[in-house]
Amino acid sequence: MKVKLSNGRSIPIEMHKVRIVQKTTLPPIRQRLRAMEEAGYNTFLLRTRDLFIDMLTDSGTNAMSDNQLASMMVSDDAYAGGESYYKMLDAVKDVLGFEYCVPVHQGRAAEHLLAKIFVKPGGVVPMNYHFTTTKAHFEMALGKVLEIYREDALQTESTNPFKGNLDLDKFQKVIDEYGADRVSFVRMEATTNLIGGQPFSLENLCGVRKIAEKHGIPVIIDCSLISENAYFIQQREAGYADKTIAEIVLEMMSHADLIYLSGRKSTCVRGGLIATKHKKYFDQLVAWLPVYEGFITYGGMSSKEIEAMAVGLREMVDPDIASSSADLIEYFVNQMVQRGIPAVTPPGGLAGHVDAMKFLPHIPQSQYPAGAMAAALFLASGVRSMERGTISMDRDEQGNDVLSDVELCRMAVPRRVYSMSHIDYVVDRLEWLLHHRDLVGGLEFYHEPPVLRFFTGKLKTLDNWGSRLADAFAADFGENY
Ligand code: F0G
């Protein structure tokens, strides 16, 4: 929620009390340099003891509510038929409106099963934008991912409130070109992760549905960040200001044949699910579930997390929770813009993002500017962010880098974890880094896994810039920060 102060300024305000805390420390600059070198300039490989503010992701790092934690105490640990599953099923029916649901251990497990069932060799999957694990699974099933976003989706500075919209003309062209039979399904990702947490509109979703239905193509929504997308629809789309988040979510779901989600985001647990209104899809899923995930009533999740997910599904449509990180992100983005930091606009969900090609214009994409920025930000602040650029793309069949459409440094804002003072600190260190950006150079791999290399790959600095940046930081702030 945002409150208006007497001076007219609007600030994000926490609609919760903090009752359990986890201590953090700010490791000084030389410790950060050592840790970054050991981590191969890959923020994934840092240990949390060596960092201050963890903005790597909002995945599994949100604060759970008292009701979620309490629900875990009454979970039903049965191998089969556990009551916790039925509570989740009820929540799915009430909040999402679907009759059938299976738990899975996390979002990518859902993508794996969907790839198995829907994606045939030579099939195509049009979508508003890919997510890394989605693309990996669909391509491993020998399908082709077609991103059919609108022209301005990749413009990092924009006023378009719905950069996550799918281009309906291109969708029709895909059907004409490949034939409806080869279109496995159309996938809409809520609050599109890789282009800066940008939502799609209900009008657009409705248009997607119409075309898909005409050609018998299933509509699948990745609902990992669904409550934020619904919140943006309420705030930004004409005709929805008076609708509740719960009503908007249900309206969105009415256009889907099947949805899946990583429960690690909007629902604030660790797990995932697939839900559908069609029994035939449910039956197909149930056939594979015990092979890859587990029995139908737990699907790879612990019963405690299933119980907490049932609560999390209901809580995510509470307006104070749906807006909890989105409003702080808006504040974050506005602060960055005021200081000349090239943030992705309009503010989206999940994170504050910076366009690394604008922040570090002297680093070519082949030297991974977003990765260099994430590493440099860590050195300058102890803040762990994530590269969302070329390092997050795998090489093509010839072994060449596939240059990413955008090079983003993503600073995730997990729900109900950080406060305005944390954000002010991050913005301050980003501004310092902007003034010292000439010291930052590129990176090159020295250890590179073949798939999803960004998770565990290791890189080194070109020309030892890490030490130079650390020296400049120590000269300005001393050795203790
Ligand atoms: N879909 C979307 C839109 C996601 O953001 C993620 C994960 C997944 C699917 C996969 O889910 O991690 O539970 O297996 N996003 C995380 C992130 C990893 O940091 O943005 P998962």
Coordinates of C-alpha atoms and ligand atoms in Angstrom, one line a residue:
M1 CA 0.0 0.0 0.0
K2 CA 1.0 3.6 -0.5
V3 CA 0.2 6.4 1.9
K4 CA 0.1 10.1 1.2
L5 CA 2.1 12.2 3.6
S6 CA 1.1 15.7 4.6
N7 CA 3.7 17.2 2.2
G8 CA 1.9 15.5 -0.6
R9 CA 4.6 12.8 -1.1
S10 CA 3.4 9.2 -1.4
I11 CA 5.5 6.5 0.2
P12 CA 5.2 2.7 0.2
I13 CA 4.1 1.5 3.7
E14 CA 4.3 -2.0 5.2
M15 CA 0.9 -3.4 6.1
H16 CA 2.4 -5.9 8.5
K17 CA 4.3 -6.1 11.8
V18 CA 7.7 -7.7 11.8
R19 CA 7.8 -10.3 14.6
I20 CA 10.6 -12.6 13.6
V21 CA 13.8 -11.3 12.1
Q22 CA 17.1 -12.7 10.7
K23 CA 20.3 -10.9 11.5
T24 CA 22.4 -9.6 8.6
T25 CA 25.9 -8.2 8.4
L26 CA 27.6 -5.9 6.0
P27 CA 30.9 -7.6 5.0
P28 CA 33.6 -5.0 4.3
I29 CA 34.9 -4.3 0.9
R30 CA 38.0 -6.6 0.9
Q31 CA 35.9 -9.5 2.1
R32 CA 33.4 -8.8 -0.7
L33 CA 36.2 -8.8 -3.2
R34 CA 37.6 -12.1 -2.0
A35 CA 34.1 -13.6 -2.0
M36 CA 33.4 -12.4 -5.5
E37 CA 36.6 -13.8 -6.9
E38 CA 35.9 -17.1 -5.3
A39 CA 32.4 -17.1 -6.7
G40 CA 33.8 -16.6 -10.3
Y41 CA 32.1 -13.3 -10.6
N42 CA 28.8 -15.1 -10.6
T43 CA 26.4 -13.8 -7.9
F44 CA 24.7 -17.2 -7.7
L45 CA 27.9 -18.7 -6.3
L46 CA 28.2 -16.3 -3.4
R47 CA 27.5 -17.6 0.2
T48 CA 24.9 -15.6 2.1
R49 CA 27.4 -15.0 4.9
D50 CA 29.4 -12.9 2.5
L51 CA 26.5 -10.6 1.5
F52 CA 24.3 -7.9 3.0
I53 CA 21.1 -7.5 1.1
D54 CA 20.0 -10.5 -1.0
M55 CA 18.2 -9.3 -4.1
L56 CA 19.2 -12.3 -6.2
T57 CA 15.5 -13.4 -6.5
D58 CA 12.1 -13.4 -4.8
S59 CA 11.9 -17.1 -5.4
G60 CA 11.5 -18.9 -2.1
T61 CA 12.8 -15.8 -0.2
N62 CA 9.5 -14.0 0.7
A63 CA 8.5 -13.6 4.3
M64 CA 5.7 -16.1 5.1
S65 CA 2.7 -15.0 7.1
D66 CA 1.9 -16.1 10.7
N67 CA -1.1 -18.0 9.2
Q68 CA 1.1 -19.8 6.7
L69 CA 3.6 -20.8 9.4
A70 CA 0.7 -21.9 11.7
S71 CA -0.8 -24.0 8.9
M72 CA 2.4 -26.0 8.6
M73 CA 2.0 -27.3 12.1
V74 CA -1.3 -29.0 11.2
S75 CA -0.2 -30.5 7.9
D76 CA -1.1 -34.1 7.2
D77 CA 1.9 -36.2 6.4
A78 CA 0.4 -39.1 4.6
Y79 CA 2.0 -40.6 1.5
A80 CA -1.4 -40.7 -0.2
G81 CA -4.7 -39.0 0.4
G82 CA -3.3 -36.4 2.8
E83 CA -5.8 -33.7 3.9
S84 CA -3.3 -30.9 3.1
Y85 CA -3.7 -31.6 -0.6
Y86 CA -7.5 -31.2 -0.3
K87 CA -7.1 -27.9 1.4
M88 CA -4.9 -26.8 -1.5
L89 CA -7.5 -28.1 -4.0
D90 CA -10.2 -26.0 -2.3
A91 CA -8.0 -22.9 -2.4
V92 CA -7.3 -23.5 -6.1
K93 CA -11.0 -23.8 -6.8
D94 CA -11.9 -20.7 -4.8
V95 CA -9.0 -18.4 -5.9
L96 CA -8.3 -19.7 -9.4
G97 CA -11.6 -21.3 -10.3
F98 CA -10.1 -24.6 -11.5
E99 CA -11.5 -28.0 -10.7
Y100 CA -8.3 -30.1 -11.2
C101 CA -4.9 -29.5 -9.7
V102 CA -1.6 -31.3 -9.1
P103 CA 1.3 -30.2 -6.9
V104 CA 4.8 -30.3 -8.3
H105 CA 8.1 -29.6 -6.5
Q106 CA 8.6 -26.2 -8.2
G107 CA 7.7 -24.3 -11.3
R108 CA 10.2 -25.9 -13.7
A109 CA 8.8 -29.3 -12.7
A110 CA 5.4 -28.1 -14.1
E111 CA 7.2 -27.0 -17.3
H112 CA 8.8 -30.4 -17.6
L113 CA 5.4 -32.2 -17.4
L114 CA 3.8 -29.7 -19.8
A115 CA 6.7 -30.2 -22.3
K116 CA 6.1 -33.9 -22.0
I117 CA 2.4 -33.7 -22.6
F118 CA 2.0 -30.9 -25.0
V119 CA 5.3 -30.3 -26.9
K120 CA 5.9 -32.6 -29.8
P121 CA 9.1 -32.5 -32.0
G122 CA 8.7 -29.7 -34.5
G123 CA 5.9 -28.1 -32.5
V124 CA 6.0 -24.4 -31.7
V125 CA 5.0 -22.6 -28.6
P126 CA 4.2 -18.9 -29.1
M127 CA 4.5 -16.8 -25.9
N128 CA 4.7 -13.2 -24.8
Y129 CA 8.3 -13.9 -23.6
H130 CA 10.2 -16.9 -22.4
F131 CA 11.6 -17.7 -19.0
T132 CA 14.9 -19.5 -18.8
T133 CA 13.6 -22.8 -17.5
T134 CA 10.6 -22.7 -19.8
K135 CA 12.7 -22.4 -22.8
A136 CA 15.1 -25.1 -21.7
H137 CA 12.3 -27.6 -21.1
F138 CA 10.4 -26.9 -24.3
E139 CA 13.5 -27.0 -26.4
M140 CA 14.6 -30.3 -24.8
A141 CA 11.3 -31.6 -26.0
L142 CA 12.4 -30.5 -29.5
G143 CA 9.8 -27.7 -29.7
K144 CA 10.5 -24.2 -30.8
V145 CA 9.8 -21.2 -28.6
L146 CA 8.4 -18.2 -30.5
E147 CA 8.4 -14.9 -28.7
I148 CA 5.8 -12.7 -30.2
Y149 CA 5.9 -9.6 -28.0
R150 CA 5.0 -6.1 -29.1
E151 CA 7.6 -3.8 -30.6
D152 CA 8.1 -1.8 -27.4
A153 CA 8.4 -4.7 -25.0
L154 CA 12.2 -4.5 -25.3
Q155 CA 12.5 -0.7 -24.9
T156 CA 13.8 -0.5 -21.4
E157 CA 12.5 3.1 -20.9
S158 CA 8.9 3.3 -21.7
T159 CA 5.5 4.6 -20.6
N160 CA 3.6 1.5 -21.9
P161 CA 1.8 0.1 -18.9
F162 CA 1.5 -3.4 -20.5
K163 CA 4.8 -4.3 -22.1
G164 CA 4.0 -7.9 -21.4
N165 CA 1.3 -8.0 -24.0
L166 CA 1.4 -10.6 -26.8
D167 CA 1.3 -9.3 -30.4
L168 CA -2.1 -10.6 -31.7
D169 CA -1.2 -10.0 -35.4
K170 CA 2.0 -12.0 -35.0
F171 CA 0.0 -14.8 -33.2
Q172 CA -2.3 -15.1 -36.2
K173 CA 0.7 -15.1 -38.5
V174 CA 2.3 -18.0 -36.5
I175 CA -0.9 -20.0 -36.9
D176 CA -1.1 -19.2 -40.6
E177 CA 2.6 -20.1 -41.1
Y178 CA 2.8 -23.3 -39.0
G179 CA -0.8 -24.4 -39.0
A180 CA -2.8 -24.7 -35.8
D181 CA -1.9 -28.4 -35.4
R182 CA 1.8 -27.5 -34.9
V183 CA 1.0 -24.9 -32.2
S184 CA 1.4 -26.9 -29.0
F185 CA -0.2 -24.1 -27.0
V186 CA 0.1 -20.4 -26.4
R187 CA 1.8 -19.3 -23.2
M188 CA 1.2 -16.1 -21.4
E189 CA 3.6 -15.3 -18.6
A190 CA 2.2 -13.0 -15.9
T191 CA 4.5 -10.1 -15.0
T192 CA 7.0 -11.3 -17.6
N193 CA 10.1 -12.0 -15.6
L194 CA 12.9 -11.5 -18.2
I195 CA 11.8 -8.2 -19.6
G196 CA 11.5 -6.4 -16.3
G197 CA 8.5 -7.8 -14.6
Q198 CA 6.1 -6.2 -17.0
P199 CA 2.4 -7.2 -17.0
F200 CA -0.1 -8.0 -19.7
S201 CA -3.6 -6.5 -19.8
L202 CA -6.8 -8.4 -19.6
E203 CA -7.8 -6.9 -22.9
N204 CA -4.8 -8.5 -24.5
L205 CA -5.4 -11.9 -22.8
C206 CA -9.0 -11.8 -24.0
G207 CA -7.7 -11.2 -27.5
V208 CA -5.3 -14.1 -27.2
R209 CA -8.1 -16.3 -26.0
K210 CA -10.3 -15.4 -28.9
I211 CA -7.7 -16.3 -31.5
A212 CA -6.6 -19.5 -29.7
E213 CA -10.2 -20.7 -29.3
K214 CA -11.0 -20.2 -32.9
H215 CA -8.1 -22.5 -33.8
G216 CA -8.4 -25.0 -31.0
I217 CA -5.1 -24.0 -29.4
P218 CA -4.9 -24.3 -25.6
V219 CA -4.1 -21.2 -23.6
I220 CA -1.6 -21.7 -20.8
I221 CA -0.7 -19.0 -18.3
D222 CA 2.4 -19.0 -16.2
C223 CA 1.0 -17.7 -13.0
S224 CA 4.1 -17.5 -10.9
L225 CA 3.7 -13.8 -10.5
I226 CA -0.1 -13.6 -11.0
S227 CA -1.1 -11.5 -8.0
E228 CA 1.2 -8.7 -9.2
N229 CA -0.1 -8.8 -12.7
A230 CA -3.7 -8.6 -11.3
Y231 CA -2.6 -5.6 -9.2
F232 CA -1.2 -3.8 -12.2
I233 CA -4.4 -4.4 -14.1
Q234 CA -6.4 -2.9 -11.2
Q235 CA -4.0 0.1 -11.1
R236 CA -3.5 0.6 -14.9
E237 CA -6.2 -0.8 -17.0
A238 CA -9.4 1.2 -17.8
G239 CA -12.4 -0.4 -16.2
Y240 CA -10.7 -2.3 -13.4
A241 CA -10.0 0.3 -10.7
D242 CA -13.1 -0.8 -8.8
K243 CA -12.6 -4.6 -9.1
T244 CA -10.9 -6.5 -6.4
I245 CA -7.6 -8.4 -7.0
A246 CA -9.6 -11.6 -6.4
E247 CA -12.1 -10.7 -9.1
I248 CA -9.4 -9.8 -11.5
V249 CA -7.5 -13.1 -10.9
L250 CA -10.7 -15.1 -11.5
E251 CA -11.3 -13.1 -14.7
M252 CA -7.8 -13.8 -15.9
M253 CA -8.2 -17.5 -15.1
S254 CA -11.4 -17.7 -17.1
H255 CA -9.4 -17.2 -20.3
A256 CA -7.0 -20.1 -19.5
D257 CA -7.3 -23.8 -20.2
L258 CA -4.5 -24.6 -17.8
I259 CA -2.2 -22.7 -15.6
Y260 CA 1.0 -23.5 -13.7
L261 CA 3.1 -21.7 -11.2
S262 CA 6.2 -21.6 -9.2
G263 CA 4.7 -21.3 -5.7
R264 CA 8.0 -19.7 -4.6
K265 CA 6.8 -16.2 -5.7
S266 CA 3.2 -14.9 -5.3
T267 CA 2.2 -17.7 -2.9
C268 CA 5.3 -17.3 -0.7
V269 CA 6.2 -20.9 -0.3
R270 CA 8.5 -23.5 -1.9
G271 CA 6.7 -25.7 -4.4
G272 CA 4.5 -25.4 -7.5
L273 CA 1.3 -26.5 -9.1
I274 CA -0.6 -27.1 -12.3
A275 CA -4.3 -26.5 -12.4
T276 CA -6.8 -27.0 -15.2
K277 CA -10.5 -27.0 -16.0
H278 CA -10.1 -30.0 -18.4
K279 CA -10.2 -33.6 -17.0
K280 CA -8.3 -34.9 -20.1
Y281 CA -5.3 -32.7 -19.2
F282 CA -5.5 -33.7 -15.6
D283 CA -5.5 -37.4 -16.5
Q284 CA -2.5 -37.0 -18.7
L285 CA -0.6 -35.2 -15.9
V286 CA -1.5 -37.8 -13.4
A287 CA -0.1 -40.5 -15.6
W288 CA 3.4 -38.9 -15.4
L289 CA 3.3 -37.4 -12.0
P290 CA 4.4 -40.4 -10.0
V291 CA 7.3 -40.9 -12.4
Y292 CA 8.8 -37.5 -12.0
E293 CA 7.3 -35.8 -8.9
G294 CA 5.5 -38.2 -6.5
F295 CA 2.0 -39.4 -5.7
I296 CA -0.8 -37.1 -6.8
T297 CA -1.5 -35.7 -3.3
Y298 CA 2.0 -34.4 -2.7
G299 CA 3.7 -34.2 -6.1
G300 CA 7.2 -33.7 -4.7
M301 CA 6.3 -31.1 -2.1
S302 CA 6.4 -31.5 1.6
S303 CA 2.9 -31.6 3.2
K304 CA 3.9 -28.5 5.2
E305 CA 4.5 -26.5 2.1
I306 CA 1.3 -27.7 0.5
E307 CA -0.6 -26.5 3.6
A308 CA 1.2 -23.1 3.5
M309 CA 0.5 -22.9 -0.2
A310 CA -3.2 -23.3 0.4
V311 CA -3.0 -20.3 2.7
G312 CA -0.7 -18.4 0.4
L313 CA -3.1 -18.7 -2.5
R314 CA -5.8 -17.1 -0.5
E315 CA -3.5 -14.4 0.9
M316 CA -2.0 -13.4 -2.4
V317 CA -5.3 -11.8 -3.5
D318 CA -5.3 -9.6 -0.4
P319 CA -4.6 -6.1 -1.9
D320 CA -2.1 -5.4 0.9
I321 CA -0.1 -8.5 -0.1
A322 CA -0.5 -8.2 -3.8
S323 CA 0.9 -4.7 -3.6
S324 CA 3.6 -5.4 -1.0
S325 CA 6.6 -5.6 -3.2
A326 CA 5.1 -3.8 -6.3
D327 CA 4.8 -0.5 -4.3
L328 CA 8.3 -0.8 -2.9
I329 CA 9.6 -1.5 -6.4
E330 CA 7.8 1.6 -7.7
Y331 CA 9.5 3.7 -5.1
F332 CA 12.9 2.0 -6.0
V333 CA 12.5 2.7 -9.7
N334 CA 11.4 6.3 -9.1
Q335 CA 14.5 6.9 -6.9
M336 CA 16.8 5.4 -9.6
V337 CA 15.3 7.5 -12.3
Q338 CA 15.7 10.7 -10.2
R339 CA 19.4 9.9 -9.9
G340 CA 19.9 9.3 -13.6
I341 CA 20.2 5.5 -13.2
P342 CA 18.8 3.9 -16.4
A343 CA 16.1 1.8 -14.6
V344 CA 13.5 -0.2 -16.6
T345 CA 10.3 1.8 -16.7
P346 CA 7.4 1.6 -16.0
P347 CA 8.1 -0.1 -12.7
G348 CA 7.1 -3.7 -12.8
G349 CA 6.8 -6.6 -10.4
L350 CA 9.5 -8.9 -8.9
A351 CA 12.4 -6.4 -9.0
G352 CA 14.0 -3.1 -9.8
H353 CA 15.9 -3.5 -13.1
V354 CA 18.7 -1.5 -14.7
D355 CA 19.5 -1.5 -18.3
A356 CA 23.2 -2.6 -18.1
M357 CA 23.9 -1.6 -21.7
K358 CA 23.1 2.0 -20.8
F359 CA 24.7 1.8 -17.4
L360 CA 28.0 0.4 -18.8
P361 CA 27.9 1.5 -22.4
H362 CA 31.6 0.8 -22.9
I363 CA 31.2 -3.0 -22.4
P364 CA 30.1 -4.9 -25.5
Q365 CA 27.5 -7.6 -25.1
S366 CA 30.1 -10.3 -25.8
Q367 CA 31.7 -9.3 -22.5
Y368 CA 28.5 -9.6 -20.6
P369 CA 27.6 -6.1 -19.3
A370 CA 24.7 -7.2 -17.1
G371 CA 26.9 -9.8 -15.4
A372 CA 29.7 -7.2 -14.9
M373 CA 27.1 -4.8 -13.4
A374 CA 25.8 -7.4 -11.0
A375 CA 29.4 -8.2 -9.9
A376 CA 30.3 -4.5 -9.6
L377 CA 27.2 -3.7 -7.6
F378 CA 28.1 -6.5 -5.2
L379 CA 31.5 -5.1 -4.7
A380 CA 30.2 -1.6 -4.2
S381 CA 27.4 -2.5 -1.7
G382 CA 27.2 -6.2 -0.6
V383 CA 23.9 -6.3 -2.5
R384 CA 23.4 -9.5 -4.5
S385 CA 21.5 -9.0 -7.7
M386 CA 21.1 -11.2 -10.8
E387 CA 22.3 -11.0 -14.3
R388 CA 19.4 -11.3 -16.8
G389 CA 21.2 -11.0 -20.1
T390 CA 23.5 -12.9 -22.4
I391 CA 25.0 -15.1 -19.6
S392 CA 21.4 -16.2 -19.0
M393 CA 21.2 -17.4 -22.6
D394 CA 22.9 -20.7 -23.6
R395 CA 25.1 -20.9 -26.7
D396 CA 23.7 -22.0 -30.1
E397 CA 24.5 -25.3 -31.8
Q398 CA 27.6 -23.8 -33.3
G399 CA 28.8 -22.8 -29.9
N400 CA 28.3 -19.1 -30.4
D401 CA 26.9 -16.8 -27.7
V402 CA 23.3 -15.9 -28.3
L403 CA 23.1 -12.2 -27.5
S404 CA 20.2 -11.4 -25.3
D405 CA 17.5 -9.0 -26.3
V406 CA 18.1 -7.0 -23.2
E407 CA 20.9 -6.9 -20.7
L408 CA 19.4 -6.3 -17.3
C409 CA 20.8 -6.2 -13.8
R410 CA 17.8 -7.4 -11.7
M411 CA 17.5 -6.4 -8.1
A412 CA 14.6 -8.5 -6.7
V413 CA 12.4 -7.2 -3.9
P414 CA 11.1 -10.3 -2.1
R415 CA 7.8 -9.7 -0.4
R416 CA 7.8 -8.2 3.1
V417 CA 11.5 -8.7 3.6
Y418 CA 13.2 -5.3 3.0
S419 CA 12.3 -1.7 3.8
M420 CA 12.6 1.7 2.4
S421 CA 16.0 2.3 4.1
H422 CA 17.4 -0.8 2.4
I423 CA 16.2 0.5 -0.9
D424 CA 17.7 4.0 -0.2
Y425 CA 21.0 2.3 0.5
V426 CA 20.9 0.3 -2.8
V427 CA 20.1 3.4 -4.8
D428 CA 22.9 5.3 -3.1
R429 CA 25.5 2.7 -4.0
L430 CA 24.1 2.4 -7.6
E431 CA 24.7 6.1 -7.9
W432 CA 28.2 5.8 -6.6
L433 CA 28.8 3.0 -9.1
L434 CA 27.4 5.1 -11.9
H435 CA 30.0 7.8 -11.2
H436 CA 32.7 5.1 -11.2
R437 CA 31.5 3.0 -14.1
D438 CA 34.6 3.6 -16.2
L439 CA 36.5 1.4 -13.7
V440 CA 34.2 -1.6 -14.5
G441 CA 35.2 -3.9 -17.4
G442 CA 33.9 -7.0 -19.0
L443 CA 33.9 -10.7 -18.1
E444 CA 34.8 -14.0 -19.7
F445 CA 33.9 -17.6 -18.9
Y446 CA 36.5 -20.0 -17.6
H447 CA 34.0 -22.7 -16.5
E448 CA 30.9 -23.0 -18.6
P449 CA 28.1 -25.6 -18.2
P450 CA 26.3 -26.5 -21.4
V451 CA 22.7 -25.8 -20.1
L452 CA 21.5 -22.9 -18.0
R453 CA 25.1 -21.9 -17.6
F454 CA 24.2 -18.8 -15.6
F455 CA 23.6 -20.9 -12.5
T456 CA 27.0 -22.4 -12.0
G457 CA 29.3 -20.9 -14.6
K458 CA 32.5 -19.1 -13.5
L459 CA 33.9 -16.0 -15.0
K460 CA 37.0 -13.8 -14.6
T461 CA 37.4 -10.1 -15.1
L462 CA 39.1 -8.8 -18.1
D463 CA 42.0 -6.6 -16.9
N464 CA 41.5 -7.2 -13.2
W465 CA 38.9 -4.4 -12.7
G466 CA 37.5 -5.9 -9.5
S467 CA 40.5 -4.9 -7.5
R468 CA 40.6 -1.4 -9.0
L469 CA 36.9 -0.9 -8.2
A470 CA 37.5 -2.1 -4.6
D471 CA 40.4 0.3 -4.2
A472 CA 38.2 3.2 -5.4
F473 CA 35.5 2.2 -3.0
A474 CA 37.9 2.0 -0.1
A475 CA 39.3 5.4 -1.0
D476 CA 35.8 6.9 -0.7
F477 CA 34.2 5.0 2.2
G478 CA 37.2 3.4 4.1
E479 CA 37.9 -0.2 4.7
N480 CA 35.0 -0.9 7.0
Y481 CA 32.1 -0.6 4.6
Ligands
F0G1 N1 8.2 -19.3 -14.5 C1 8.6 -18.0 -14.1 C2 7.9 -16.8 -14.7 C3 9.6 -17.9 -13.2 O1 9.9 -16.7 -12.8 C4 10.2 -19.0 -12.7 C5 11.3 -18.9 -11.7 C6 9.8 -20.3 -13.1 C7 8.8 -20.4 -14.0 C8 10.5 -21.5 -12.6 O2 10.1 -21.8 -11.4 O3 12.2 -21.7 -10.0 O4 10.1 -22.7 -9.1 O5 11.3 -23.8 -10.8 N2 11.9 -17.8 -11.4 C9 13.0 -17.7 -10.4 C10 13.6 -16.3 -10.5 C11 14.0 -18.7 -10.5 O6 14.6 -16.0 -9.9 O7 13.0 -15.4 -11.2 P1 11.0 -22.5 -10.3

